[in-house]
Short mmCIF file of C-alpha atoms in Angstrom, two decimals:
data_model
loop_
_atom_site.label_atom_id
_atom_site.label_comp_id
_atom_site.label_asym_id
_atom_site.label_seq_id
_atom_site.Cartn_x
_atom_site.Cartn_y
_atom_site.Cartn_z
CA UNK A 217 2.53 -0.83 -28.55
CA UNK A 218 -0.60 1.00 -27.44
CA UNK A 219 -0.56 3.17 -24.33
CA UNK A 220 -2.03 1.39 -21.32
CA UNK A 221 -4.83 3.95 -20.86
CA UNK A 222 -6.19 3.13 -24.32
CA UNK A 223 -6.64 -0.48 -23.18
CA UNK A 224 -7.35 -0.15 -19.45
CA UNK A 225 -9.77 2.76 -18.94
CA UNK A 226 -9.44 4.32 -15.46
CA UNK A 227 -12.56 5.26 -13.53
CA UNK A 228 -13.63 8.88 -13.83
CA UNK A 229 -12.29 9.88 -10.40
CA UNK A 230 -8.83 8.58 -11.40
CA UNK A 231 -8.88 10.30 -14.82
CA UNK A 232 -9.87 13.60 -13.24
CA UNK A 233 -7.36 13.35 -10.40
CA UNK A 234 -9.93 13.24 -7.58
CA UNK A 235 -7.58 11.17 -5.45
CA UNK A 236 -8.18 12.36 -1.90
CA UNK A 237 -7.83 9.68 0.77
CA UNK A 238 -11.57 9.64 1.51
CA UNK A 239 -12.15 8.15 -1.95
CA UNK A 240 -10.42 5.00 -0.70
CA UNK A 241 -11.20 5.27 3.03
CA UNK A 242 -14.59 3.64 3.46
CA UNK A 243 -16.63 4.89 6.45
CA UNK A 244 -19.73 2.88 7.34
CA UNK A 245 -21.18 5.55 9.62
CA UNK A 246 -20.99 8.17 6.87
CA UNK A 247 -22.97 5.79 4.63
CA UNK A 248 -25.62 5.46 7.37
CA UNK A 249 -25.84 9.26 7.72
CA UNK A 250 -25.90 9.75 3.94
CA UNK A 251 -22.70 11.84 3.86
CA UNK A 252 -20.27 9.32 2.33
CA UNK A 253 -18.62 9.88 -1.07
CA UNK A 254 -20.78 8.65 -3.98
CA UNK A 255 -18.47 5.65 -4.46
CA UNK A 256 -19.81 4.26 -1.17
CA UNK A 257 -23.20 5.97 -0.80
CA UNK A 258 -24.68 4.92 -4.13
CA UNK A 259 -25.19 1.11 -4.17
CA UNK A 260 -24.95 0.92 -7.98
CA UNK A 261 -21.63 2.79 -8.07
CA UNK A 262 -20.34 0.89 -5.04
CA UNK A 263 -20.93 -2.55 -6.53
CA UNK A 264 -19.73 -1.46 -9.98
CA UNK A 265 -16.34 -0.60 -8.47
CA UNK A 266 -16.22 -3.55 -6.08
CA UNK A 267 -14.64 -6.87 -6.95
CA UNK A 268 -16.79 -9.50 -5.29
CA UNK A 269 -14.21 -11.81 -3.78
CA UNK A 270 -15.01 -15.42 -2.98
CA UNK A 271 -15.06 -14.50 0.72
CA UNK A 272 -17.40 -11.51 0.23
CA UNK A 273 -19.72 -13.50 -2.04
CA UNK A 274 -19.97 -16.21 0.62
CA UNK A 275 -20.77 -13.67 3.35
CA UNK A 276 -23.51 -12.05 1.23
CA UNK A 277 -25.07 -15.45 0.46
CA UNK A 278 -25.09 -16.44 4.14
CA UNK A 279 -26.62 -13.07 5.10
CA UNK A 280 -29.37 -13.29 2.46
CA UNK A 281 -30.27 -16.82 3.52
CA UNK A 282 -30.40 -15.86 7.18
CA UNK A 283 -32.42 -12.64 6.75
CA UNK A 284 -34.93 -14.41 4.52
CA UNK A 285 -35.49 -17.05 7.20
CA UNK A 286 -33.82 -19.89 5.33
CA UNK A 287 -31.25 -20.64 8.02
CA UNK A 288 -27.52 -20.03 8.15
CA UNK A 289 -25.01 -18.56 10.58
CA UNK A 290 -26.65 -16.13 13.01
CA UNK A 291 -23.39 -14.53 14.19
CA UNK A 292 -20.43 -13.76 11.94
CA UNK A 293 -17.12 -12.30 12.97
CA UNK A 294 -15.09 -10.55 10.28
CA UNK A 295 -11.40 -10.88 11.04
CA UNK A 296 -8.99 -8.94 8.87
CA UNK A 297 -5.55 -7.30 9.06
CA UNK A 298 -5.28 -3.50 9.12
CA UNK A 299 -6.78 -2.19 5.87
CA UNK A 300 -8.03 -5.68 4.96
CA UNK A 301 -11.51 -4.86 3.64
CA UNK A 302 -13.74 -5.24 6.72
CA UNK A 303 -15.45 -1.85 6.39
CA UNK A 304 -15.95 -2.42 2.67
CA UNK A 305 -17.65 -5.72 3.52
CA UNK A 306 -19.92 -4.06 6.10
CA UNK A 307 -20.99 -1.45 3.54
CA UNK A 308 -21.77 -4.22 1.04
CA UNK A 309 -23.92 -5.95 3.68
CA UNK A 310 -25.64 -2.67 4.56
CA UNK A 311 -26.67 -1.99 0.95
CA UNK A 312 -27.73 -5.58 0.23
CA UNK A 313 -29.75 -5.94 3.44
CA UNK A 314 -31.72 -2.78 2.61
CA UNK A 315 -32.28 -4.16 -0.89
CA UNK A 316 -33.67 -7.36 0.70
CA UNK A 317 -36.06 -5.30 2.86
CA UNK A 318 -34.34 -5.87 6.20
CA UNK A 319 -33.93 -3.33 9.00
CA UNK A 320 -30.25 -2.51 9.50
CA UNK A 321 -28.73 -1.39 12.79
CA UNK A 322 -25.20 0.02 12.71
CA UNK A 323 -23.01 0.62 15.75
CA UNK A 324 -19.59 2.07 14.94
CA UNK A 325 -17.59 2.39 18.16
CA UNK A 326 -15.46 5.36 17.15
CA UNK A 327 -18.54 7.56 16.65
CA UNK A 328 -20.21 7.14 20.05
CA UNK A 329 -19.36 8.70 23.42
CA UNK A 330 -19.54 5.96 26.03
CA UNK A 331 -20.67 8.51 28.65
CA UNK A 332 -23.77 9.30 26.61
CA UNK A 333 -24.58 6.15 24.61
CA UNK A 334 -25.48 2.63 25.65
CA UNK A 335 -25.20 0.15 22.79
CA UNK A 336 -28.48 -1.60 23.73
CA UNK A 337 -30.35 1.71 23.76
CA UNK A 338 -28.89 2.59 20.35
CA UNK A 339 -30.15 -0.75 19.02
CA UNK A 340 -33.71 0.10 20.08
CA UNK A 341 -33.44 3.71 18.90
CA UNK A 342 -32.43 2.70 15.38
CA UNK A 343 -35.15 0.04 15.17
CA UNK A 344 -38.08 1.94 16.69
CA UNK A 345 -37.09 5.60 16.91
CA UNK A 346 -37.41 5.61 20.72
CA UNK A 347 -35.85 4.03 23.83
CA UNK A 348 -38.28 2.35 26.27
CA UNK A 349 -37.69 -1.38 26.48
CA UNK A 350 -33.89 -1.26 26.93
CA UNK A 351 -33.46 2.02 28.80
CA UNK A 352 -30.85 1.98 31.58
CA UNK A 353 -27.15 1.63 32.35
CA UNK A 354 -27.24 -2.16 32.66
CA UNK A 355 -27.59 -4.78 29.95
CA UNK A 356 -31.34 -5.40 29.37
CA UNK A 357 -31.29 -9.21 29.28
CA UNK A 358 -31.86 -11.72 26.50
CA UNK A 359 -35.69 -11.79 26.62
CA UNK A 360 -36.07 -8.07 25.99
CA UNK A 361 -33.63 -8.23 23.08
CA UNK A 362 -35.51 -11.19 21.56
CA UNK A 363 -38.78 -9.25 21.82
CA UNK A 364 -37.19 -6.19 20.17
CA UNK A 365 -35.69 -8.20 17.30
CA UNK A 366 -38.79 -10.33 16.71
CA UNK A 367 -41.05 -7.29 16.40
CA UNK A 368 -38.73 -5.63 13.87
CA UNK A 369 -37.40 -8.64 11.93
CA UNK A 370 -35.71 -9.18 9.58
CA UNK A 371 -32.85 -7.38 11.31
CA UNK A 372 -29.17 -7.12 10.39
CA UNK A 373 -26.92 -5.73 13.15
CA UNK A 374 -23.50 -4.46 12.08
CA UNK A 375 -21.02 -3.70 14.89
CA UNK A 376 -17.65 -2.18 13.99
CA UNK A 377 -14.81 -0.86 16.16
CA UNK A 378 -16.36 -2.41 19.30
CA UNK A 379 -12.93 -2.63 20.93
CA UNK A 380 -12.57 1.15 20.96
CA UNK A 381 -16.02 1.62 22.49
CA UNK A 382 -15.26 -0.91 25.25
CA UNK A 383 -11.95 0.79 25.97
CA UNK A 384 -13.86 4.05 26.49
CA UNK A 385 -16.65 2.31 28.42
CA UNK A 386 -14.15 0.94 30.94
CA UNK A 387 -13.92 4.48 32.34
CA UNK A 388 -17.67 4.83 32.94
CA UNK A 389 -18.84 3.65 36.38
CA UNK A 390 -22.05 1.63 36.66
CA UNK A 391 -22.66 0.91 40.36
CA UNK A 392 -19.86 -1.35 41.55
CA UNK A 393 -19.12 -2.30 37.94
CA UNK A 394 -18.41 -0.30 34.79
CA UNK A 395 -19.98 0.12 31.37
CA UNK A 396 -17.40 -2.16 29.70
CA UNK A 397 -18.52 -5.10 31.87
CA UNK A 398 -22.16 -4.36 31.06
CA UNK A 399 -21.27 -4.24 27.36
CA UNK A 400 -19.64 -7.67 27.56
CA UNK A 401 -22.84 -8.97 29.15
CA UNK A 402 -24.95 -7.37 26.42
CA UNK A 403 -22.85 -8.87 23.60
CA UNK A 404 -23.36 -12.31 25.11
CA UNK A 405 -27.12 -11.69 25.43
CA UNK A 406 -27.29 -10.32 21.89
CA UNK A 407 -25.55 -13.34 20.33
CA UNK A 408 -28.01 -15.67 22.08
CA UNK A 409 -31.02 -13.53 21.11
CA UNK A 410 -29.98 -13.36 17.45
CA UNK A 411 -29.72 -17.15 17.32
CA UNK A 412 -33.22 -17.43 18.79
CA UNK A 413 -34.77 -15.17 16.13
CA UNK A 414 -34.67 -17.01 12.81
CA UNK A 415 -34.34 -13.96 10.55
CA UNK A 416 -31.96 -11.84 12.62
CA UNK A 417 -28.19 -11.68 12.14
CA UNK A 418 -25.19 -10.09 13.88
CA UNK A 419 -21.98 -9.23 12.02
CA UNK A 420 -19.15 -7.98 14.20
CA UNK A 421 -15.58 -7.01 13.33
CA UNK A 422 -12.47 -7.63 15.38
CA UNK A 423 -9.18 -6.63 13.80
CA UNK A 424 -6.21 -9.00 13.84
CA UNK A 425 -3.83 -6.04 13.92
CA UNK A 426 -2.19 -4.87 17.16
CA UNK A 427 -2.18 -1.34 15.70
CA UNK A 428 -5.83 -0.94 16.60
CA UNK A 429 -5.48 -2.09 20.19
CA UNK A 430 -5.63 1.07 22.20
CA UNK A 431 -3.96 0.49 25.57
CA UNK A 432 -2.39 -2.24 27.66
CA UNK A 433 -5.86 -3.57 28.61
CA UNK A 434 -7.09 -3.73 25.01
CA UNK A 435 -5.57 -7.14 24.35
CA UNK A 436 -7.36 -8.49 27.42
CA UNK A 437 -10.60 -6.93 26.14
CA UNK A 438 -10.08 -8.44 22.69
CA UNK A 439 -9.51 -11.90 24.18
CA UNK A 440 -12.64 -11.57 26.32
CA UNK A 441 -14.74 -10.57 23.32
CA UNK A 442 -13.40 -13.46 21.29
CA UNK A 443 -14.26 -15.84 24.12
CA UNK A 444 -17.84 -14.53 24.26
CA UNK A 445 -18.27 -14.63 20.49
CA UNK A 446 -16.54 -17.99 20.20
CA UNK A 447 -19.59 -19.73 21.65
CA UNK A 448 -21.82 -18.82 18.70
CA UNK A 449 -19.96 -17.11 15.91
CA UNK A 450 -18.27 -18.20 12.72
CA UNK A 451 -15.18 -16.34 11.47
CA UNK A 452 -15.05 -15.11 7.88
CA UNK A 453 -12.18 -13.39 6.05
CA UNK A 454 -13.59 -11.31 3.18
CA UNK A 455 -10.30 -10.60 1.37
CA UNK A 456 -7.40 -13.03 1.01
CA UNK A 457 -3.95 -12.32 -0.44
CA UNK A 458 -5.05 -13.90 -3.73
CA UNK A 459 -7.89 -11.35 -4.04
CA UNK A 460 -5.79 -8.20 -3.92
CA UNK A 461 -4.97 -8.01 -7.65
CA UNK A 462 -8.58 -8.20 -8.94
CA UNK A 463 -9.71 -5.89 -6.11
CA UNK A 464 -7.19 -3.25 -7.19
CA UNK A 465 -7.92 -3.59 -10.93
CA UNK A 466 -11.71 -3.41 -10.46
CA UNK A 467 -11.45 -0.33 -8.22
CA UNK A 468 -9.11 1.64 -10.48
CA UNK A 469 -10.36 0.72 -13.98
CA UNK A 470 -13.87 0.80 -15.41
CA UNK A 471 -13.06 -1.63 -18.22
CA UNK A 472 -10.09 -3.42 -19.77
CA UNK A 473 -9.87 -4.66 -23.35
CA UNK A 474 -8.63 -8.16 -22.58
CA UNK A 475 -7.77 -8.89 -26.21
CA UNK A 476 -5.51 -5.83 -26.53
CA UNK A 477 -4.04 -6.42 -23.08
CA UNK A 478 -3.10 -9.95 -24.12
CA UNK A 479 -1.22 -8.60 -27.16
CA UNK A 480 0.90 -6.35 -24.90
CA UNK A 481 1.51 -9.09 -22.34
CA UNK A 482 2.39 -11.70 -24.98
CA UNK A 483 4.84 -9.34 -26.66
CA UNK A 484 6.61 -8.54 -23.40
CA UNK A 485 6.76 -12.13 -22.14
CA UNK A 486 7.99 -13.46 -25.50
CA UNK A 487 10.67 -10.77 -25.52
CA UNK A 488 11.82 -11.47 -21.95
CA UNK A 489 12.00 -15.20 -22.70
CA UNK A 490 14.05 -14.56 -25.87
CA UNK A 491 16.40 -12.36 -23.84
CA UNK A 492 17.07 -15.32 -21.58
CA UNK A 493 15.73 -13.64 -18.44
CA UNK A 494 13.03 -16.28 -17.84
CA UNK A 495 12.88 -19.95 -18.70
CA UNK A 496 9.92 -21.28 -20.69
CA UNK A 497 8.19 -22.50 -17.52
CA UNK A 498 8.86 -19.24 -15.65
CA UNK A 499 7.60 -17.25 -18.64
CA UNK A 500 4.33 -19.22 -18.69
CA UNK A 501 3.67 -18.44 -15.01
CA UNK A 502 4.64 -14.79 -15.44
CA UNK A 503 2.34 -14.45 -18.47
CA UNK A 504 -0.62 -15.67 -16.40
CA UNK A 505 0.13 -13.24 -13.55
CA UNK A 506 0.67 -10.32 -15.94
CA UNK A 507 -2.66 -10.93 -17.69
CA UNK A 508 -4.39 -10.68 -14.33
CA UNK A 509 -2.53 -7.57 -13.13
CA UNK A 510 -2.43 -5.59 -16.42
CA UNK A 511 -1.80 -2.65 -16.83
CA UNK A 512 0.53 -3.13 -13.85
CA UNK A 513 3.51 -5.48 -14.06
CA UNK A 514 2.80 -8.28 -11.53
CA UNK A 515 5.62 -7.22 -9.21
CA UNK A 516 4.15 -3.73 -8.80
CA UNK A 517 1.15 -4.88 -6.74
CA UNK A 518 3.09 -7.72 -5.14
CA UNK A 519 5.89 -5.47 -3.82
CA UNK A 520 3.42 -2.88 -2.54
CA UNK A 521 1.06 -5.35 -0.90
CA UNK A 522 3.56 -7.79 0.59
CA UNK A 523 6.63 -5.67 1.32
CA UNK A 524 5.29 -2.16 1.89
CA UNK A 525 2.09 -3.65 3.28
CA UNK A 526 4.07 -5.34 6.06
CA UNK A 527 4.71 -1.93 7.67
CA UNK A 528 2.22 -1.52 10.56
CA UNK A 529 1.31 1.97 9.30
CA UNK A 530 0.52 0.80 5.74
CA UNK A 531 -3.18 0.03 5.27
CA UNK A 532 -2.74 -2.80 2.84
CA UNK A 533 -5.69 -2.65 0.43
CA UNK A 534 -6.40 1.04 0.95
CA UNK A 535 -2.72 2.03 0.85
CA UNK A 536 -2.09 0.13 -2.37
CA UNK A 537 -5.18 1.70 -4.00
CA UNK A 538 -4.23 5.22 -2.97
CA UNK A 539 -0.63 4.91 -4.19
CA UNK A 540 -1.49 3.20 -7.48
CA UNK A 541 -4.23 5.73 -8.24
CA UNK A 542 -1.62 8.50 -7.98
CA UNK A 543 0.76 6.59 -10.26
CA UNK A 544 -1.96 5.87 -12.85
CA UNK A 545 -3.01 9.53 -12.93
CA UNK A 546 0.59 10.66 -13.29
CA UNK A 547 1.24 8.18 -16.15
CA UNK A 548 -1.90 8.95 -18.22
CA UNK A 549 -0.07 11.14 -20.74
CA UNK A 550 3.22 9.21 -20.83
CA UNK A 551 2.25 6.76 -23.58
CA UNK A 552 3.67 3.69 -21.80
CA UNK A 553 2.24 0.22 -22.60
CA UNK A 554 2.23 -0.85 -18.94
CA UNK A 555 3.26 0.44 -15.52
CA UNK A 556 6.52 -0.69 -13.85
CA UNK A 557 7.97 -0.09 -10.41
CA UNK A 558 10.43 2.25 -12.13
CA UNK A 559 7.53 4.43 -13.30
CA UNK A 560 6.80 5.64 -9.76
CA UNK A 561 7.83 9.28 -10.08
CA UNK A 562 9.61 10.01 -6.80
CA UNK A 563 9.85 13.70 -7.69
CA UNK A 564 6.06 13.86 -7.38
CA UNK A 565 5.32 15.18 -3.91
CA UNK A 566 2.19 13.10 -3.30
CA UNK A 567 3.71 9.82 -4.47
CA UNK A 568 6.90 10.41 -2.48
CA UNK A 569 4.95 11.35 0.69
CA UNK A 570 2.84 8.19 0.49
CA UNK A 571 6.06 6.18 0.67
CA UNK A 572 8.22 8.25 3.00
CA UNK A 573 5.65 8.36 5.80
CA UNK A 574 6.31 4.65 6.35
CA UNK A 575 10.14 4.72 6.22
CA UNK A 576 11.15 8.10 7.67
CA UNK A 577 11.78 11.67 6.50
CA UNK A 578 15.53 11.09 6.23
CA UNK A 579 14.83 9.40 2.89
CA UNK A 580 13.70 12.70 1.39
CA UNK A 581 17.26 13.97 0.98
CA UNK A 582 18.52 10.55 -0.16
CA UNK A 583 15.91 10.34 -2.93
CA UNK A 584 16.78 13.88 -4.01
CA UNK A 585 20.53 13.27 -3.93
CA UNK A 586 20.52 9.97 -5.84
CA UNK A 587 17.38 9.91 -7.99
CA UNK A 588 15.39 13.10 -8.55
CA UNK A 589 17.76 16.10 -8.53
CA UNK A 590 18.94 17.30 -11.96
CA UNK A 591 22.54 16.54 -10.97
CA UNK A 592 21.69 13.27 -9.17
CA UNK A 593 23.49 10.07 -10.07
CA UNK A 594 20.38 8.59 -11.73
CA UNK A 595 19.84 11.65 -13.95
CA UNK A 596 23.52 11.65 -14.99
CA UNK A 597 23.25 7.97 -15.96
CA UNK A 598 20.10 8.77 -18.02
CA UNK A 599 22.41 10.76 -20.32
CA UNK A 600 25.42 8.43 -20.18
CA UNK A 601 23.87 5.40 -21.87
CA UNK A 602 23.80 6.97 -25.32
CA UNK A 603 21.26 8.76 -27.49
CA UNK A 604 19.45 5.52 -28.44
CA UNK A 605 18.47 4.83 -24.83
CA UNK A 606 18.19 8.40 -23.55
CA UNK A 607 14.38 8.72 -24.04
CA UNK A 608 13.81 5.76 -21.70
CA UNK A 609 15.55 7.42 -18.71
CA UNK A 610 17.03 4.09 -17.69
CA UNK A 611 19.17 5.49 -14.89
CA UNK A 612 16.08 6.85 -13.15
CA UNK A 613 13.95 3.77 -13.92
CA UNK A 614 16.53 1.30 -12.58
CA UNK A 615 17.35 3.42 -9.50
CA UNK A 616 13.63 3.86 -8.72
CA UNK A 617 13.03 0.11 -9.08
CA UNK A 618 15.86 -0.61 -6.63
CA UNK A 619 14.41 1.98 -4.23
CA UNK A 620 10.91 0.47 -4.39
CA UNK A 621 12.29 -2.98 -3.49
CA UNK A 622 14.52 -1.72 -0.66
CA UNK A 623 11.93 -1.75 2.13
CA UNK A 624 9.80 -4.15 4.14
CA UNK A 625 8.40 -4.23 7.64
CA UNK A 626 9.71 -7.80 7.88
CA UNK A 627 13.30 -7.05 6.89
CA UNK A 628 13.20 -8.18 3.24
CA UNK A 629 15.05 -5.81 0.97
CA UNK A 630 16.67 -5.56 -2.39
CA UNK A 631 16.35 -7.04 -5.84
CA UNK A 632 18.43 -9.54 -7.78
CA UNK A 633 20.01 -8.81 -11.15
CA UNK A 634 17.62 -11.27 -12.78
CA UNK A 635 14.64 -9.49 -11.22
CA UNK A 636 16.01 -6.12 -12.30
CA UNK A 637 16.17 -7.36 -15.90
CA UNK A 638 12.57 -8.54 -15.58
CA UNK A 639 11.18 -5.46 -13.86
CA UNK A 640 12.76 -2.60 -15.83
CA UNK A 641 13.14 -3.23 -19.61
CA UNK A 642 10.82 -2.60 -22.54
CA UNK A 643 10.70 -4.78 -25.68
CA UNK A 644 12.27 -1.98 -27.74
CA UNK A 645 15.81 -2.49 -26.40
CA UNK A 646 17.96 -5.44 -25.27
CA UNK A 647 17.66 -6.36 -21.60
CA UNK A 648 21.47 -6.53 -21.43
CA UNK A 649 21.62 -2.72 -21.35
CA UNK A 650 20.47 -2.98 -17.72
CA UNK A 651 23.92 -4.40 -16.84
CA UNK A 652 25.55 -1.28 -18.26
CA UNK A 653 23.09 1.03 -16.50
CA UNK A 654 23.68 -0.67 -13.15
CA UNK A 655 27.45 -0.40 -13.61
CA UNK A 656 27.14 3.36 -14.13
CA UNK A 657 24.79 3.70 -11.15
CA UNK A 658 27.23 1.91 -8.86
CA UNK A 659 29.82 4.55 -9.75
CA UNK A 660 27.50 7.50 -9.16
CA UNK A 661 24.90 6.72 -6.49
CA UNK A 662 25.90 7.67 -2.97
CA UNK A 663 23.37 5.57 -1.03
CA UNK A 664 23.26 2.35 -3.01
CA UNK A 665 24.55 -0.37 -0.70
CA UNK A 666 28.00 -1.79 -1.36
CA UNK A 667 26.62 -5.19 -0.33
CA UNK A 668 23.54 -5.58 -2.54
CA UNK A 669 20.94 -3.94 -4.77
CA UNK A 670 19.14 -1.83 -2.17
CA UNK A 671 19.37 1.68 -0.76
CA UNK A 672 20.71 2.47 2.71
CA UNK A 673 20.88 5.61 4.84
CA UNK A 674 24.67 5.47 5.21
CA UNK A 675 26.75 6.80 2.30
CA UNK A 676 28.69 4.21 0.34
CA UNK A 677 32.37 4.30 -0.65
CA UNK A 678 31.65 6.61 -3.62
CA UNK A 679 30.20 9.22 -1.28
CA UNK A 680 33.01 8.90 1.26
CA UNK A 681 35.70 9.35 -1.42
CA UNK A 682 33.90 12.32 -2.93
CA UNK A 683 33.48 13.94 0.50
CA UNK A 684 37.22 13.70 1.11
CA UNK A 685 37.90 15.12 -2.35
CA UNK A 686 35.51 18.04 -1.76
CA UNK A 687 37.34 18.95 1.48
CA UNK A 688 40.76 19.27 -0.20
CA UNK A 689 41.56 22.62 -1.84
CA UNK A 690 43.55 22.86 -5.11
CA UNK A 691 46.36 24.62 -3.18
CA UNK A 692 46.61 21.73 -0.69
CA UNK A 693 46.62 19.25 -3.55
CA UNK A 694 49.41 21.17 -5.30
CA UNK A 695 51.59 21.26 -2.20
CA UNK A 696 51.02 17.54 -1.55
CA UNK A 697 51.99 16.68 -5.14
CA UNK A 698 55.11 18.86 -4.91
CA UNK A 699 56.12 17.24 -1.63
CA UNK A 700 55.75 13.75 -3.09
CA UNK A 701 57.85 14.67 -6.13
CA UNK A 702 60.61 16.19 -4.03
CA UNK A 703 60.66 13.17 -1.75
CA UNK A 704 60.66 10.50 -4.44
CA UNK A 705 62.67 11.95 -7.33
CA UNK A 706 66.40 11.69 -6.67
CA UNK A 707 69.06 13.87 -8.33
CA UNK A 708 71.21 11.92 -10.77
CA UNK A 709 74.80 13.05 -11.56
CA UNK A 710 74.14 13.49 -15.26
CA UNK A 711 70.72 15.19 -14.93
CA UNK A 712 69.42 18.23 -13.19
CA UNK A 713 65.85 17.90 -11.95
CA UNK A 714 63.45 20.82 -11.81
CA UNK A 715 60.39 20.46 -9.48
CA UNK A 716 57.34 22.38 -10.76
CA UNK A 717 59.14 25.17 -12.63
CA UNK A 718 56.93 28.22 -13.01
CA UNK A 719 58.70 29.95 -15.90
CA UNK A 720 60.65 28.68 -18.95
CA UNK A 721 63.67 30.76 -18.02
CA UNK A 722 64.16 28.70 -14.88
CA UNK A 723 65.30 25.81 -17.07
CA UNK A 724 68.68 26.27 -18.80
CA UNK A 725 68.99 25.46 -22.52
#
């Protein structure tokens, strides 16, 4: 079978190993300033690498209709989980609105000091280059905002990270009130003004993740904002769970030869059905999923997005992209037809770090002990299965697959034997060899659970027995054996018994 990178061609940044986090961490304000990476700054490159989801396509259509005066929602709230594509959507709107000839105002709450910046003044500054109409510490009122928008229409206003700005603004006194209260008033005025101006639009983001709520008052602030926006806005979700696979494939690969990919997928699925791992109906569903996810096995993206993505610290879309880009780059010269969970090289520092930061540094030594060290259980099993299977490093592949399925922020963990036979084999050897490999691993891995196919931080029975053995010296063992013999072997009348004779002459002829 052909190597995956002859069929699925990675983008240039992946092929060249330019895999810094900023490649996947979109920043709207950098785009506005003109300092963003080319992937986001250049509209042609941005849209070439962007999978237009159904949700994003809908948002762009609504925005175009509104800005061209043809009606549509005046206020849109983007609601996404952590790492769920909101900033990517804002950048898409920014580029498209400029293409349509609209003025674009961007307010990104993390980039402004509440002591120095009033959001209404920033609106006027970006539209006119000066601050006259809205100057002051109090919200300017709906009529002034309508005048400002009407004179500069069409206008698209993008507000991101508003919750952080309001949290900071709560500490700025304005008479008997504070800047946060004035900002709430302004947001209400702005939503009403945007509705009154036929070719003006407001898009605002509020995360659905508690991770981005900054103090004990943040939840109250979020609820208050949602109440204000709830009078006029419509909620859109740009990326759904069903979109993640095409989003990942489009971002990592410039083109895929679908005809050649189908040959690989068909060969694998036919093989796995013949091996009795999947029924005919299951094989049909798996074939469909594999065709969509190629060159990744379907479970690769699913496990990362659903299990690892359930950790609060794991930015779902961005985290999956970052990790898979590292794996693709590492596998470019390996000649494999597709990428499995077992192909995640845990000895690679960057790949291992991307995983360990979500589960704890104690896993570093466990991975080394059981999977990556030259004398680890997995590496020993690589050599135990015989010369025919040795090139496939099945001990390491199976152990790595079990590791990758051992974690979830929701408590799910482990893999079944059936899944293991689906996730790990290649069509060049019988899937039944996985039974043998797992049997060897159970004898040699120290942190594989005694209760299921998942890793734990407590050593299993193998490790406990070995630890006891390591703490007993040969001399102690000798004396214990001698004592047992002396205690249990009785002297018979017709025989003389010698316990551990050291020299032949001690025993009479």
